[in-house]
Short mmCIF file of C-alpha atoms in Angstrom, two decimals:
data_model
loop_
_atom_site.label_atom_id
_atom_site.label_comp_id
_atom_site.label_asym_id
_atom_site.label_seq_id
_atom_site.Cartn_x
_atom_site.Cartn_y
_atom_site.Cartn_z
CA MET A 1 -7.24 27.76 15.07
CA LYS A 2 -10.30 27.12 17.23
CA LYS A 3 -13.71 26.61 15.62
CA VAL A 4 -17.12 25.86 17.09
CA ILE A 5 -18.32 23.00 14.90
CA THR A 6 -20.35 19.82 14.86
CA GLY A 7 -18.80 16.37 15.09
CA ASP A 8 -19.60 15.75 11.43
CA HIS A 9 -17.83 18.98 10.45
CA ALA A 10 -14.84 18.06 12.64
CA VAL A 11 -14.57 14.66 10.94
CA ALA A 12 -14.76 16.25 7.48
CA ILE A 13 -12.04 18.75 8.37
CA GLY A 14 -9.93 15.86 9.66
CA ALA A 15 -10.29 14.11 6.31
CA LYS A 16 -9.35 17.31 4.47
CA LEU A 17 -6.26 17.77 6.61
CA CYS A 18 -5.27 14.18 5.74
CA ARG A 19 -5.39 15.14 2.04
CA VAL A 20 -7.65 12.21 1.15
CA GLU A 21 -7.62 11.43 -2.56
CA VAL A 22 -10.80 9.43 -3.20
CA VAL A 23 -14.16 9.77 -1.39
CA PRO A 24 -16.91 7.35 -2.48
CA ALA A 25 -20.10 8.58 -0.83
CA TYR A 26 -23.76 7.81 -0.20
CA PRO A 27 -25.94 9.78 2.23
CA ILE A 28 -27.47 8.43 5.42
CA THR A 29 -28.50 10.24 8.59
CA PRO A 30 -26.68 11.26 10.75
CA GLN A 31 -23.42 11.09 8.78
CA THR A 32 -24.63 12.90 5.64
CA LEU A 33 -23.15 16.21 6.77
CA ILE A 34 -19.67 14.66 6.66
CA ILE A 35 -19.76 13.93 2.94
CA GLU A 36 -21.61 17.19 2.24
CA HIS A 37 -18.82 19.17 3.91
CA ILE A 38 -16.24 17.23 1.90
CA ALA A 39 -18.16 17.91 -1.32
CA ASP A 40 -18.02 21.62 -0.41
CA PHE A 41 -14.26 21.43 0.22
CA ILE A 42 -13.70 19.89 -3.20
CA ASN A 43 -16.06 22.32 -4.93
CA ASP A 44 -14.36 25.30 -3.28
CA GLY A 45 -10.89 24.11 -4.22
CA GLU A 46 -9.84 23.41 -0.63
CA LEU A 47 -9.35 19.68 -1.26
CA ASP A 48 -7.97 17.96 -4.35
CA ALA A 49 -9.91 14.68 -4.28
CA LYS A 50 -12.16 12.57 -6.47
CA PHE A 51 -15.73 12.55 -5.09
CA LEU A 52 -17.66 9.49 -6.27
CA THR A 53 -21.45 9.64 -5.92
CA MET A 54 -22.45 5.98 -5.61
CA GLU A 55 -25.83 4.26 -5.88
CA SER A 56 -25.61 2.42 -2.54
CA GLU A 57 -23.36 1.78 0.46
CA HIS A 58 -22.38 -1.62 -0.96
CA SER A 59 -21.05 0.21 -3.99
CA VAL A 60 -19.35 2.76 -1.73
CA MET A 61 -17.26 0.10 -0.04
CA SER A 62 -16.60 -1.66 -3.35
CA ALA A 63 -15.27 1.60 -4.82
CA ALA A 64 -13.31 2.36 -1.63
CA ALA A 65 -11.59 -1.02 -1.75
CA ALA A 66 -10.77 -0.66 -5.45
CA ALA A 67 -9.39 2.86 -5.06
CA SER A 68 -7.31 1.85 -2.06
CA ALA A 69 -5.95 -1.16 -3.97
CA ALA A 70 -4.92 1.27 -6.71
CA GLY A 71 -2.84 3.20 -4.18
CA ALA A 72 -5.12 6.11 -3.21
CA ARG A 73 -5.75 7.41 0.30
CA VAL A 74 -9.47 6.65 0.65
CA PHE A 75 -12.06 8.07 3.02
CA THR A 76 -15.78 7.57 3.36
CA ALA A 77 -18.40 7.61 6.13
CA THR A 78 -21.58 5.76 6.94
CA SER A 79 -24.11 4.84 9.62
CA SER A 80 -26.60 2.17 10.68
CA GLN A 81 -28.41 0.58 7.69
CA GLY A 82 -25.67 1.89 5.43
CA LEU A 83 -22.99 0.03 7.38
CA ALA A 84 -25.15 -3.08 7.31
CA PHE A 85 -25.61 -2.76 3.54
CA MET A 86 -21.83 -2.71 2.97
CA HIS A 87 -21.31 -5.68 5.30
CA GLU A 88 -20.16 -8.05 2.55
CA MET A 89 -17.41 -5.69 1.39
CA LEU A 90 -16.21 -4.98 4.93
CA TYR A 91 -15.06 -8.57 5.02
CA ALA A 92 -13.05 -8.08 1.82
CA THR A 93 -11.35 -4.82 2.76
CA ALA A 94 -9.54 -6.05 5.86
CA PRO A 95 -8.01 -9.31 4.53
CA PHE A 96 -6.91 -7.44 1.39
CA ARG A 97 -5.02 -5.13 3.79
CA LEU A 98 -6.53 -1.90 2.45
CA PRO A 99 -6.12 1.07 4.84
CA VAL A 100 -9.48 2.76 4.24
CA VAL A 101 -10.73 5.09 7.02
CA MET A 102 -14.50 5.22 7.47
CA PRO A 103 -16.13 6.99 10.46
CA ASP A 104 -19.45 5.52 11.57
CA ALA A 105 -22.04 7.89 13.02
CA SER A 106 -23.39 5.43 15.58
CA ARG A 107 -27.12 4.95 15.09
CA THR A 108 -29.68 2.33 15.94
CA LEU A 109 -30.01 -0.44 13.39
CA ALA A 110 -33.60 -1.38 12.58
CA GLY A 111 -35.95 -2.80 13.54
CA PRO A 112 -37.75 -0.92 14.59
CA PRO A 113 -36.46 2.00 12.52
CA GLY A 114 -34.73 4.70 14.53
CA ILE A 115 -32.17 7.42 13.91
CA TRP A 116 -30.67 7.99 17.35
CA CYS A 117 -27.47 6.79 18.95
CA GLU A 118 -26.91 3.09 19.59
CA TYR A 119 -23.87 0.88 19.00
CA ASN A 120 -25.69 -2.09 17.50
CA ASP A 121 -24.67 -0.97 14.00
CA SER A 122 -20.90 -0.97 14.54
CA MET A 123 -20.92 -3.95 16.91
CA GLY A 124 -22.19 -6.12 14.08
CA ALA A 125 -18.94 -5.41 12.22
CA ARG A 126 -16.61 -6.16 15.12
CA ASP A 127 -15.30 -9.41 13.63
CA SER A 128 -14.72 -8.12 10.09
CA GLY A 129 -11.05 -7.31 10.66
CA TRP A 130 -11.59 -3.54 10.84
CA LEU A 131 -10.01 -1.68 13.74
CA GLN A 132 -12.77 0.02 15.67
CA LEU A 133 -12.61 2.94 18.12
CA TYR A 134 -15.14 5.15 19.92
CA VAL A 135 -14.63 8.89 20.52
CA GLU A 136 -15.93 11.04 23.35
CA ASP A 137 -16.11 14.55 21.83
CA ASN A 138 -15.70 16.47 18.60
CA GLN A 139 -12.01 17.22 19.21
CA GLU A 140 -11.27 13.53 19.55
CA ALA A 141 -13.36 12.87 16.44
CA LEU A 142 -11.14 15.15 14.34
CA ASP A 143 -7.89 13.97 15.91
CA MET A 144 -8.75 10.29 15.50
CA VAL A 145 -9.36 10.67 11.77
CA ILE A 146 -5.76 11.86 11.51
CA GLN A 147 -4.45 9.13 13.81
CA SER A 148 -6.57 6.51 12.05
CA PHE A 149 -4.85 7.07 8.71
CA ARG A 150 -1.44 6.93 10.40
CA ILE A 151 -2.38 3.65 12.12
CA ALA A 152 -4.07 2.14 9.06
CA GLU A 153 -1.15 2.90 6.72
CA ASP A 154 1.55 1.65 9.08
CA LYS A 155 3.12 -1.37 7.34
CA ARG A 156 2.87 -3.36 10.57
CA VAL A 157 -0.93 -2.92 10.34
CA LEU A 158 -2.35 -2.13 6.87
CA LEU A 159 -5.94 -2.52 7.98
CA PRO A 160 -9.07 -0.36 7.61
CA VAL A 161 -10.12 1.74 10.60
CA MET A 162 -13.61 2.71 11.77
CA PRO A 163 -13.77 5.66 14.20
CA CYS A 164 -17.27 5.69 15.75
CA LEU A 165 -18.93 8.88 17.00
CA ASP A 166 -22.28 9.07 18.79
CA GLY A 167 -25.04 9.92 16.33
CA PHE A 168 -26.60 13.36 16.95
CA VAL A 169 -24.99 13.60 20.41
CA LEU A 170 -21.77 14.53 18.59
CA THR A 171 -22.60 14.57 14.87
CA HIS A 172 -25.07 17.45 15.19
CA THR A 173 -23.84 19.18 18.35
CA VAL A 174 -21.34 22.04 18.20
CA GLU A 175 -18.27 22.16 20.45
CA PRO A 176 -15.03 24.17 20.37
CA VAL A 177 -12.45 22.25 18.34
CA ASP A 178 -8.78 23.08 17.88
CA VAL A 179 -8.11 22.60 14.16
CA PRO A 180 -4.44 21.71 13.59
CA GLU A 181 -2.35 23.55 11.03
CA GLN A 182 -2.03 21.80 7.67
CA GLU A 183 1.77 21.85 7.85
CA LYS A 184 1.79 20.01 11.16
CA VAL A 185 -0.61 17.35 9.86
CA ASP A 186 1.51 16.95 6.70
CA SER A 187 4.54 16.36 8.90
CA PHE A 188 2.69 13.86 11.10
CA LEU A 189 0.99 12.04 8.21
CA PRO A 190 3.14 11.83 5.06
CA SER A 191 1.54 10.88 1.75
CA TYR A 192 0.47 7.25 1.39
CA LYS A 193 3.04 5.14 -0.46
CA PRO A 194 1.93 1.50 -0.64
CA ASP A 195 4.39 -1.20 -1.67
CA ILE A 196 1.89 -3.10 -3.84
CA ILE A 197 -0.88 -1.52 -5.92
CA LEU A 198 -3.03 -2.45 -8.87
CA ASP A 199 -1.08 -0.97 -11.78
CA PRO A 200 -1.47 -1.93 -15.47
CA ALA A 201 2.27 -1.37 -15.89
CA ARG A 202 2.98 -4.03 -13.26
CA PRO A 203 0.18 -6.62 -13.57
CA ALA A 204 -0.89 -8.13 -10.25
CA MET A 205 -4.01 -9.59 -8.69
CA ILE A 206 -5.63 -8.70 -5.36
CA GLY A 207 -8.56 -10.61 -3.94
CA ALA A 208 -8.46 -13.64 -6.20
CA PHE A 209 -10.22 -16.91 -5.36
CA MET A 210 -8.24 -18.72 -2.69
CA PRO A 211 -8.39 -22.48 -2.03
CA ALA A 212 -8.28 -24.12 1.39
CA GLU A 213 -4.53 -24.65 1.04
CA TYR A 214 -3.96 -20.92 1.64
CA ILE A 215 -6.97 -19.23 3.21
CA MET A 216 -6.21 -20.30 6.78
CA GLU A 217 -2.80 -18.63 6.57
CA LEU A 218 -4.51 -15.46 5.33
CA ARG A 219 -6.83 -15.50 8.34
CA ARG A 220 -3.85 -15.93 10.64
CA GLN A 221 -2.01 -13.02 8.99
CA THR A 222 -5.05 -10.75 9.35
CA ALA A 223 -5.42 -11.71 13.01
CA GLY A 224 -1.70 -11.04 13.49
CA ALA A 225 -2.05 -7.58 11.95
CA VAL A 226 -4.92 -6.73 14.32
CA GLU A 227 -2.77 -7.85 17.24
CA SER A 228 0.22 -5.86 15.93
CA SER A 229 -1.90 -2.75 15.82
CA LYS A 230 -1.90 -2.55 19.63
CA GLU A 231 1.75 -1.53 19.70
CA VAL A 232 1.26 0.85 16.78
CA ILE A 233 -1.77 2.54 18.40
CA GLN A 234 0.17 3.20 21.59
CA GLU A 235 3.16 4.46 19.63
CA ILE A 236 1.15 6.81 17.42
CA ASN A 237 -0.85 8.13 20.38
CA GLY A 238 2.46 9.14 21.97
CA LYS A 239 3.74 10.82 18.82
CA PHE A 240 0.43 12.65 18.36
CA ALA A 241 0.52 13.86 21.96
CA LYS A 242 4.06 15.15 21.49
CA GLU A 243 3.21 16.95 18.25
CA PHE A 244 -0.28 18.29 19.03
CA GLY A 245 -0.43 18.32 22.84
CA ARG A 246 -3.41 15.96 23.21
CA ASP A 247 -2.81 12.56 24.81
CA TYR A 248 -5.78 10.18 24.56
CA GLY A 249 -4.12 7.27 26.34
CA GLY A 250 -3.97 4.88 23.37
CA LEU A 251 -6.14 1.78 23.71
CA ILE A 252 -7.79 2.87 26.98
CA ASP A 253 -7.83 6.02 29.10
CA THR A 254 -8.19 5.83 32.88
CA TYR A 255 -9.55 8.38 35.36
CA ARG A 256 -8.82 8.28 39.12
CA MET A 257 -7.96 4.57 38.92
CA ASP A 258 -4.76 4.65 41.01
CA ASP A 259 -6.50 3.71 44.27
CA ALA A 260 -9.98 2.86 42.95
CA ASP A 261 -11.94 0.18 44.79
CA ILE A 262 -14.81 0.05 42.27
CA ALA A 263 -14.74 1.11 38.62
CA LEU A 264 -16.93 1.56 35.57
CA ILE A 265 -15.96 0.92 31.94
CA THR A 266 -17.57 3.30 29.44
CA MET A 267 -17.41 4.16 25.74
CA GLY A 268 -18.25 7.31 23.79
CA THR A 269 -19.97 10.39 25.16
CA VAL A 270 -21.24 8.73 28.36
CA THR A 271 -17.66 8.91 29.56
CA SER A 272 -17.89 12.69 30.15
CA THR A 273 -20.91 12.39 32.45
CA SER A 274 -19.32 9.44 34.20
CA ARG A 275 -16.25 11.51 35.13
CA GLU A 276 -18.55 13.97 36.94
CA VAL A 277 -20.14 11.07 38.81
CA VAL A 278 -16.71 9.76 39.80
CA ASP A 279 -15.78 13.21 41.14
CA GLU A 280 -18.98 13.40 43.19
CA LEU A 281 -18.42 9.94 44.63
CA ARG A 282 -14.83 10.86 45.47
CA GLN A 283 -16.07 13.94 47.36
CA LYS A 284 -18.18 11.55 49.44
CA GLY A 285 -15.10 9.49 50.23
CA GLU A 286 -15.82 6.66 47.82
CA LYS A 287 -12.85 5.31 45.87
CA ALA A 288 -14.49 5.20 42.45
CA GLY A 289 -12.64 5.11 39.15
CA LEU A 290 -13.36 5.14 35.42
CA ILE A 291 -11.93 3.35 32.40
CA LYS A 292 -12.70 4.78 28.98
CA LEU A 293 -12.56 1.97 26.45
CA ARG A 294 -11.30 3.69 23.31
CA PHE A 295 -10.54 0.74 21.03
CA PHE A 296 -12.93 -2.19 20.78
CA ARG A 297 -10.81 -3.78 18.02
CA PRO A 298 -8.14 -4.58 18.87
CA PHE A 299 -9.56 -5.36 22.29
CA PRO A 300 -7.13 -4.21 25.01
CA SER A 301 -7.30 -7.31 27.21
CA GLU A 302 -3.89 -6.97 28.84
CA GLU A 303 -4.33 -3.25 29.48
CA LEU A 304 -7.69 -3.87 31.17
CA ARG A 305 -6.30 -6.66 33.37
CA LYS A 306 -3.61 -4.28 34.62
CA ALA A 307 -6.05 -1.40 35.11
CA VAL A 308 -8.50 -3.40 37.25
CA ALA A 309 -5.97 -5.52 39.15
CA GLN A 310 -6.75 -3.82 42.49
CA VAL A 311 -10.50 -3.15 42.20
CA SER A 312 -13.09 -5.14 44.18
CA ALA A 313 -15.81 -4.99 41.51
CA LEU A 314 -16.22 -3.71 37.97
CA GLY A 315 -19.26 -2.35 36.13
CA VAL A 316 -19.43 -2.37 32.31
CA PHE A 317 -21.59 0.08 30.36
CA ASP A 318 -23.08 -1.09 27.06
CA ARG A 319 -25.09 0.89 24.51
CA SER A 320 -26.14 -2.22 22.59
CA VAL A 321 -27.19 -5.76 23.41
CA SER A 322 -25.97 -8.97 21.85
CA TYR A 323 -29.06 -11.09 22.76
CA HIS A 324 -26.58 -13.53 24.19
CA GLY A 325 -26.51 -12.37 27.77
CA GLY A 326 -25.79 -8.67 28.09
CA GLY A 327 -23.86 -6.28 25.87
CA GLN A 328 -20.91 -6.93 23.61
CA VAL A 329 -18.46 -4.94 25.75
CA TYR A 330 -19.52 -6.85 28.86
CA ASN A 331 -18.88 -10.18 27.20
CA GLU A 332 -15.51 -9.06 25.86
CA VAL A 333 -14.48 -7.78 29.28
CA ARG A 334 -15.50 -11.01 31.01
CA SER A 335 -13.47 -12.95 28.49
CA ALA A 336 -10.47 -10.65 28.95
CA LEU A 337 -10.61 -11.00 32.75
CA PHE A 338 -11.01 -14.80 32.69
CA GLY A 339 -9.22 -16.29 35.69
CA MET A 340 -9.51 -13.13 37.78
CA THR A 341 -11.95 -13.18 40.70
CA ILE A 342 -13.33 -9.64 40.27
CA PRO A 343 -17.16 -9.50 40.08
CA VAL A 344 -18.14 -7.98 36.72
CA ILE A 345 -21.70 -6.73 36.16
CA ASN A 346 -23.32 -5.27 33.07
CA HIS A 347 -25.17 -1.94 32.78
CA LEU A 348 -27.29 -1.54 29.66
CA ALA A 349 -28.46 2.03 29.05
CA GLY A 350 -29.01 4.57 26.30
CA LEU A 351 -30.18 2.08 23.68
CA GLY A 352 -32.12 3.59 20.80
CA GLY A 353 -30.76 7.02 21.71
CA ARG A 354 -32.35 7.29 25.15
CA ASP A 355 -30.55 9.75 27.42
CA VAL A 356 -28.11 8.30 29.93
CA THR A 357 -28.50 10.43 33.04
CA LYS A 358 -26.18 11.13 35.94
CA GLU A 359 -28.69 9.36 38.20
CA GLN A 360 -28.46 6.22 36.09
CA ILE A 361 -24.67 6.26 36.25
CA MET A 362 -24.89 6.75 40.03
CA LYS A 363 -27.08 3.64 40.09
CA MET A 364 -24.47 1.75 38.06
CA PHE A 365 -21.85 2.56 40.70
CA GLU A 366 -24.29 1.68 43.50
CA LEU A 367 -24.87 -1.79 42.07
CA THR A 368 -21.17 -2.25 41.43
CA ARG A 369 -20.50 -1.28 45.06
CA LYS A 370 -22.97 -3.92 46.25
CA ALA A 371 -21.22 -6.51 44.11
CA ALA A 372 -17.92 -5.49 45.70
CA LYS A 373 -19.41 -6.15 49.15
CA GLY A 374 -20.59 -9.58 48.11
CA GLU A 375 -24.28 -8.61 48.01
CA LYS A 376 -26.48 -10.30 45.45
CA VAL A 377 -27.05 -8.18 42.32
CA ASN A 378 -28.17 -8.98 38.81
CA GLN A 379 -25.38 -9.76 36.38
CA ILE A 380 -27.19 -7.81 33.66
CA ASN A 381 -29.00 -4.60 34.59
CA TRP A 382 -31.21 -2.49 32.30
CA HIS A 383 -31.24 1.17 33.35
CA GLY A 384 -34.00 3.69 32.67
CA THR A 385 -36.43 1.26 31.07
CA ARG A 386 -40.16 1.14 31.69
CA GLY A 387 -41.45 -2.00 33.36
CA GLU A 388 -38.87 -4.33 34.92
CA THR A 389 -35.67 -2.40 35.62
CA VAL A 390 -33.07 -1.90 38.35
#
């Protein structure tokens, strides 16, 4: 069934289709509509779940971890300051191997205060052990909630997953979305059956104090699970495509990369505009290509090295800055391509929710083209800013 709905509504429907059992919740713009829709589903008898109204986001993640440890399928959502407030508990959820799914409505993290799209909220959680992905449209937002639970609950992974959707650009914008039938989702995502849970009938302990004799092994196991998720993500993407007819490419998705001479890496909604730019450049005879980075954790280093093996220069779009020389994606890409001789330049745009225009993306390709020709260009380029810019 097709519906014209917001990204927040699509995410909430995705959670309902997954038959989530516990939803700890606390409101924050622009994700509040997600938990409000879920509250409506429960109130109207469309979803059999426990809705927990918490006093803060820290409590939300504490309750989510506890419910997941007790064997429930747990869903929540957050954004910006809310994600920052639950930071401490993010670092508990992953090592305890609790498959919570929590979409983040990407929003600028103060200061100064702002409510529009920026990735500096989720990027701050990139080393917490959570898997992290970025969606392009409302259909992908719904589909990735379903896939996220399947990935998170796979026994080769057992890690929490954070699908990120652009605040307001998707959360409050309506698009046609194909809502899968419940029976098909039930077949794709069976009920969650963990091997170990907190159960008074079988006393056990999760998250106890751990001395130095053991904690390093735990870190290694968590890192191994993140690495193992790469294979699982590719596998589940294929199964989802076969069942529902939508193939997202897995860790990355490429566009007109077969013979590309220059390419741009994007994340989120900017990808759609960038495809149009690639088509226009192709009509002018320029061999331009596009790589949509879907998963930031795990980071698809090997897949990127293969995708850019033939290009002469690569541009990297970032919607947040690390204050360490460019954006986080740029630095990850440079690390992944270490040893390769491809010039890699950074394009910072859209921070704080500023529009990223087609003209700016054209400029990104223009600078990348100059780098391919060996011309001198800045390594880090700020687009659309007042004052000093490109």
